[in-house]
């Protein structure tokens, strides 16, 4: 180096700084890579993805090559810079101090901070092509890396540190939920909503999605036969629960279309009606929704009756009720509750029935009423008020303002819901 001109020696210093920066930027980019996305890129055959994935599978060797190269260069650069300064400006303490300060500044800016910031910002763009160079260096420096890692692995062994145990990159449900929430414009809103609902299903039982006992459309087998025929002809559903006297005494499930076919042939009598009934399918209260969905698939049933520990009917659940938790309510669903399903009016108000399930209400009006306690709006209000109100009562639950409009001795029948102010303000701003 002493025989080279000054400009060549300075140029050599900057070349070494560039190479040192390459090691720094490669290390940061590879460590910042998302392992799951890298696996996806490798499966798609993206250039450099498989090579980089293989390097990250040998972290000890990868870091060994990068750190050996980086530290070796960062040691050579000060020596070379100091030598140039002494030959150019003479030997004195001021020259040494200035040279040391300049080389420290150059290493920090050009070989450490700037490359690491760029590597952390664009990990994929840098790590994938850099992987080929690092892989070649690993083959060349394999004996040196093995020798250095021999000592480092011995130290880790003495300290009882298991490096293999820390490579598990599996994500928890909450981590997956966070990834979906932060997907932003990369995923359609509807798809993101379905995935989030899917994560919630593990904490939901059939009690949360069933049609409550009070709202089940059922047929009393002991009613006058003309009334039975009239109800069958005007029935909205394709299947009817048939009971005898009391809805807890379920006889079976009636297929309405088959019954109407028999009626048109004038073959329908009370005993013929009993023969058309299929065996009821009961499930215990508290059954997880995922498990119930699997039961529907295995038994090829379409309707399940939810009963409590005393055998009393609590509600009715179908596969459609479970699917609505995932994708939202079907447009073919029968209108439920007081008023209608039009949603908020121009004043930001909506009148609903007290029997409406909270999960359905939250989904319909985009609210956040608590669902970890009572299942219906009536139950939530009674738990909050601790009594059945005699007149109009207003209550605030979270950010939702509610007004009891109608009640009787047994329950709250009708409630007016006011749109949260934050939603109204956002709507006004958009307008």
XYZ file of C-alpha atoms in Angstrom:
431
model
C 0.000 0.000 0.000
C 2.932 2.367 0.705
C 3.950 2.416 -2.977
C 0.432 3.334 -4.184
C -0.442 6.986 -4.811
C -2.447 8.807 -2.139
C -5.685 8.815 -4.152
C -5.469 5.014 -4.573
C -4.945 4.507 -0.828
C -7.931 6.743 -0.001
C -9.961 4.911 -2.617
C -9.018 1.591 -1.012
C -10.318 2.865 2.355
C -13.691 3.742 0.836
C -13.851 0.376 -0.953
C -13.275 -1.364 2.372
C -15.974 0.838 3.944
C -18.360 -0.179 1.152
C -17.628 -3.907 1.696
C -18.048 -3.487 5.459
C -21.355 -1.728 4.789
C -22.391 -4.645 2.591
C -21.900 -7.058 5.498
C -23.873 -4.759 7.825
C -26.756 -4.260 5.414
C -26.920 -7.993 4.634
C -26.972 -8.960 8.311
C -29.759 -6.507 9.164
C -31.841 -7.379 6.090
C -31.655 -11.125 6.699
C -32.491 -10.806 10.376
C -35.409 -8.497 9.549
C -36.921 -10.863 6.963
C -40.344 -12.294 7.733
C -39.707 -16.055 7.794
C -43.257 -16.928 6.753
C -43.214 -14.549 3.803
C -39.766 -15.860 2.834
C -41.151 -19.407 2.803
C -44.015 -18.220 0.605
C -41.558 -16.558 -1.809
C -39.422 -19.697 -1.903
C -42.467 -21.824 -2.762
C -43.274 -19.416 -5.606
C -39.722 -19.740 -6.927
C -38.746 -16.085 -6.408
C -35.107 -15.412 -7.317
C -32.823 -15.824 -4.300
C -35.567 -16.872 -1.861
C -34.502 -20.527 -1.511
C -30.835 -19.567 -1.102
C -31.674 -17.029 1.607
C -33.989 -19.518 3.315
C -31.145 -22.039 3.405
C -28.759 -19.458 4.901
C -31.230 -18.588 7.658
C -31.489 -22.284 8.466
C -27.779 -22.125 9.416
C -27.771 -18.978 11.504
C -24.519 -19.736 13.301
C -22.573 -20.070 10.031
C -24.336 -17.071 8.473
C -23.542 -14.759 11.368
C -20.042 -16.192 11.564
C -19.224 -15.174 7.974
C -20.840 -11.737 8.272
C -19.294 -10.828 11.616
C -15.843 -12.143 10.734
C -15.818 -10.149 7.514
C -17.288 -7.033 9.107
C -14.993 -6.959 12.134
C -11.921 -7.800 10.062
C -12.601 -4.874 7.746
C -13.437 -2.537 10.627
C -10.017 -3.409 12.071
C -8.131 -2.876 8.822
C -9.775 0.458 7.985
C -8.447 2.381 11.074
C -4.946 0.960 10.601
C -4.902 1.943 6.935
C -6.379 5.404 7.600
C -3.907 6.098 10.404
C -1.029 5.021 8.180
C -2.148 7.411 5.428
C -2.501 10.281 7.892
C 0.952 9.756 9.422
C 2.676 9.553 6.037
C 0.842 12.617 4.781
C 0.841 14.982 7.781
C 3.660 13.604 9.934
C 3.721 11.867 13.294
C 2.165 13.820 16.156
C -0.673 13.397 18.653
C -3.003 15.827 16.881
C -2.788 13.885 13.630
C -3.517 10.599 15.434
C -6.496 12.123 17.253
C -7.995 13.650 14.106
C -7.398 10.445 12.086
C -9.033 8.328 14.796
C -12.051 10.643 14.930
C -12.454 10.692 11.159
C -12.219 6.913 10.771
C -14.665 6.363 13.652
C -17.122 8.752 11.978
C -16.736 7.037 8.604
C -17.262 3.539 10.062
C -20.309 4.576 12.116
C -22.013 6.432 9.249
C -21.029 4.443 6.150
C -20.493 0.942 7.558
C -22.987 0.740 10.437
C -25.910 3.144 10.837
C -26.793 3.897 7.202
C -26.549 0.274 5.945
C -28.517 -1.068 8.906
C -31.316 1.468 8.417
C -31.551 0.622 4.717
C -31.412 -3.121 5.446
C -34.212 -2.901 8.018
C -36.343 -0.802 5.637
C -35.982 -3.008 2.542
C -35.139 -6.500 3.839
C -36.466 -8.481 0.865
C -34.919 -6.321 -1.856
C -31.490 -6.579 -0.208
C -31.413 -10.012 1.435
C -32.470 -12.082 -1.591
C -29.730 -10.955 -4.022
C -27.140 -10.631 -1.216
C -27.801 -14.252 -0.285
C -25.839 -15.502 -3.294
C -22.704 -13.538 -2.302
C -22.962 -14.607 1.352
C -23.469 -18.243 0.294
C -20.294 -18.119 -1.815
C -18.329 -16.561 1.067
C -19.623 -19.258 3.425
C -18.142 -21.939 1.166
C -14.793 -20.112 0.897
C -14.513 -19.275 4.604
C -15.996 -22.520 5.889
C -12.808 -23.648 7.722
C -12.406 -20.242 9.409
C -16.089 -20.117 10.393
C -15.916 -23.666 11.753
C -12.891 -22.788 13.867
C -14.497 -19.629 15.296
C -17.859 -21.318 15.923
C -16.047 -24.110 17.743
C -15.253 -21.677 20.536
C -18.580 -19.830 20.477
C -20.560 -23.104 20.604
C -18.401 -24.263 23.521
C -19.291 -21.078 25.423
C -23.006 -21.553 24.653
C -22.752 -25.138 25.863
C -21.175 -24.050 29.144
C -23.945 -21.457 29.603
C -26.634 -24.121 28.812
C -28.081 -22.021 25.960
C -30.002 -24.082 23.400
C -29.929 -22.193 20.080
C -32.121 -24.744 18.271
C -35.013 -24.216 20.670
C -35.300 -20.549 19.721
C -35.990 -21.178 16.034
C -39.663 -22.055 16.426
C -41.475 -19.466 14.308
C -45.045 -20.691 14.838
C -47.591 -17.921 15.403
C -50.277 -17.871 18.063
C -53.909 -17.047 17.302
C -53.515 -13.546 18.710
C -50.427 -12.953 16.561
C -52.312 -14.111 13.478
C -55.183 -11.807 14.439
C -52.750 -8.877 14.650
C -51.329 -9.716 11.217
C -54.838 -9.755 9.723
C -55.758 -6.464 11.422
C -52.619 -4.810 10.081
C -53.048 -6.193 6.558
C -54.693 -2.890 5.574
C -55.180 -2.467 1.828
C -53.444 -5.763 1.073
C -56.638 -7.684 1.897
C -60.269 -6.818 1.040
C -62.300 -5.657 4.038
C -64.783 -8.519 3.689
C -62.027 -11.153 3.640
C -60.380 -9.579 6.670
C -63.707 -9.603 8.519
C -64.252 -13.300 7.756
C -60.789 -14.226 9.041
C -61.291 -12.249 12.254
C -64.674 -13.922 12.785
C -63.008 -17.287 12.236
C -60.558 -16.565 15.065
C -63.496 -15.679 17.333
C -65.305 -18.972 16.698
C -63.035 -20.866 19.082
C -64.578 -18.909 21.978
C -68.197 -19.217 20.819
C -70.729 -21.880 21.757
C -74.061 -22.784 20.154
C -75.778 -20.632 22.796
C -74.278 -17.544 21.115
C -75.583 -18.298 17.611
C -78.819 -20.223 18.204
C -82.328 -18.904 17.618
C -83.735 -18.496 21.148
C -86.656 -20.610 22.298
C -89.074 -17.674 22.186
C -88.355 -17.044 18.478
C -88.550 -20.645 17.261
C -91.322 -21.168 14.723
C -92.891 -24.422 15.919
C -96.043 -26.426 15.281
C -98.309 -27.741 18.053
C -99.413 -31.250 17.067
C -102.457 -30.971 19.359
C -103.766 -27.790 17.682
C -106.896 -28.009 15.499
C -105.957 -29.655 12.211
C -107.153 -26.667 10.129
C -104.800 -24.406 12.104
C -101.969 -26.879 11.508
C -102.607 -26.865 7.750
C -102.823 -23.065 7.680
C -99.493 -22.754 9.517
C -97.799 -25.240 7.180
C -99.036 -23.358 4.089
C -97.851 -19.974 5.377
C -94.630 -21.189 6.978
C -91.512 -19.227 6.040
C -89.056 -22.049 6.805
C -88.615 -25.368 5.049
C -88.476 -27.262 8.346
C -90.758 -26.937 11.353
C -90.279 -28.164 14.891
C -93.356 -30.162 15.916
C -94.212 -30.518 19.606
C -97.082 -31.951 21.597
C -98.729 -29.510 23.967
C -95.468 -28.105 25.358
C -92.483 -27.088 23.236
C -90.229 -29.092 25.572
C -92.032 -32.244 24.323
C -90.632 -32.268 20.787
C -92.032 -34.981 18.519
C -89.789 -34.368 15.536
C -88.931 -32.123 12.608
C -91.382 -31.672 9.735
C -90.134 -31.206 6.154
C -92.563 -28.573 4.854
C -92.078 -29.213 1.117
C -92.782 -32.932 1.454
C -95.805 -32.114 3.595
C -97.170 -29.662 1.033
C -96.704 -32.277 -1.703
C -98.795 -34.721 0.341
C -101.358 -31.989 0.995
C -101.766 -31.290 -2.728
C -102.455 -34.986 -3.257
C -105.120 -34.729 -0.498
C -103.372 -37.455 1.460
C -102.531 -35.416 4.572
C -104.117 -36.458 7.841
C -102.954 -36.097 11.432
C -101.446 -39.582 11.509
C -99.893 -39.066 8.075
C -98.350 -35.898 9.458
C -96.817 -37.865 12.337
C -95.287 -40.327 9.859
C -93.616 -37.459 7.981
C -91.737 -36.352 11.094
C -88.018 -37.060 11.304
C -86.172 -37.805 14.512
C -85.170 -34.599 16.359
C -81.455 -33.965 16.788
C -80.519 -32.617 20.224
C -77.243 -31.024 21.293
C -76.281 -29.923 24.815
C -76.055 -26.264 25.699
C -72.482 -24.958 25.656
C -71.316 -27.081 22.726
C -68.480 -25.245 20.906
C -69.477 -23.930 17.494
C -66.531 -25.585 15.698
C -67.456 -28.933 17.228
C -71.129 -28.499 16.316
C -70.221 -27.655 12.724
C -68.286 -30.918 12.563
C -71.300 -32.764 14.001
C -73.490 -31.308 11.262
C -71.071 -32.640 8.654
C -70.846 -36.103 10.230
C -74.564 -36.603 10.896
C -75.760 -34.764 7.756
C -78.262 -32.908 9.934
C -79.499 -29.401 9.125
C -81.298 -28.559 12.356
C -80.191 -29.083 15.954
C -82.222 -28.413 19.101
C -80.199 -27.003 21.988
C -81.231 -28.321 25.407
C -79.953 -27.579 28.916
C -78.999 -30.034 31.626
C -82.658 -30.522 32.556
C -83.656 -31.407 28.982
C -85.485 -28.122 28.456
C -85.375 -26.619 24.983
C -83.188 -23.509 24.861
C -83.026 -22.775 21.160
C -82.424 -23.981 17.635
C -79.221 -23.851 15.612
C -78.530 -24.572 11.947
C -75.345 -24.550 9.829
C -76.545 -21.218 8.390
C -76.489 -19.659 11.864
C -72.847 -20.662 12.250
C -71.912 -19.461 8.767
C -73.517 -16.100 9.518
C -70.946 -15.664 12.280
C -68.287 -15.901 9.592
C -69.658 -14.092 6.557
C -72.517 -12.008 7.948
C -76.252 -12.439 7.748
C -77.747 -13.943 4.599
C -79.992 -11.660 2.586
C -82.619 -14.410 2.529
C -82.989 -14.414 6.318
C -86.421 -13.600 7.671
C -86.627 -10.148 9.302
C -86.252 -10.398 13.055
C -87.212 -8.192 15.930
C -89.260 -5.053 16.270
C -89.343 -2.507 13.525
C -87.386 -3.756 10.518
C -83.879 -4.537 9.336
C -83.323 -1.170 7.690
C -80.648 -0.154 10.186
C -79.991 3.413 11.299
C -82.466 6.109 10.281
C -81.510 9.683 9.352
C -81.406 10.678 13.038
C -78.966 7.896 13.888
C -81.562 5.788 15.719
C -82.757 2.196 15.387
C -85.604 0.375 17.125
C -84.946 -3.293 17.909
C -86.562 -6.077 19.897
C -85.286 -6.844 23.374
C -84.990 -10.492 22.411
C -82.391 -9.766 19.730
C -79.105 -11.628 20.359
C -76.223 -9.297 21.162
C -73.876 -10.869 18.632
C -76.427 -10.367 15.876
C -77.059 -6.772 16.999
C -73.336 -5.996 17.057
C -72.873 -7.463 13.599
C -75.912 -5.720 12.157
C -75.329 -2.211 13.554
C -71.519 -2.436 13.879
C -71.649 -2.001 17.682
C -69.402 -3.301 20.435
C -71.825 -4.324 23.167
C -70.321 -6.934 25.554
C -71.127 -10.537 24.651
C -69.334 -12.373 27.472
C -72.410 -12.279 29.732
C -76.095 -12.259 28.746
C -76.869 -13.365 25.199
C -79.712 -10.949 24.373
C -80.239 -7.202 24.572
C -82.969 -7.764 27.155
C -80.576 -9.780 29.330
C -77.846 -7.155 29.065
C -80.216 -4.346 30.071
C -81.667 -6.322 32.975
C -78.156 -7.120 34.211
C -77.245 -3.425 33.985
C -80.456 -2.046 35.529
C -80.861 -4.960 37.998
C -84.649 -4.681 37.591
C -87.389 -4.615 34.963
C -88.086 -0.922 34.339
C -91.671 0.276 34.733
C -91.342 3.191 32.316
C -88.990 4.655 29.749
C -85.396 4.375 30.963
C -82.172 5.496 29.295
C -78.876 3.716 29.888
C -75.381 3.941 28.445
C -73.314 0.778 27.919
C -69.838 1.487 26.610
C -70.261 4.010 23.796
C -73.842 2.916 23.039
C -76.837 4.911 24.277
C -80.011 2.803 24.776
C -83.601 3.763 25.621
C -86.157 1.227 26.885
C -89.378 1.954 24.981
C -91.639 -0.937 25.955
C -91.545 -3.544 28.720
C -93.894 -5.762 30.683
C -93.749 -7.795 33.885
C -91.450 -10.381 32.304
C -88.975 -8.642 30.017
C -87.976 -5.595 28.025
C -89.733 -5.831 24.677
C -88.574 -2.864 22.580
C -85.409 -0.747 22.736
C -84.262 2.318 20.836
C -80.551 2.251 20.026
C -78.647 5.468 19.281
C -75.666 5.439 16.966
C -72.394 6.175 18.832
C -71.327 9.803 18.372
C -67.935 8.807 16.988
C -69.643 6.994 14.099
C -71.964 9.918 13.453
C -69.026 12.324 13.398
C -67.123 10.091 10.979
C -70.163 9.873 8.724
C -70.589 13.685 8.783
C -66.919 14.155 7.930
C -67.237 11.828 4.936
C -70.350 13.686 3.843
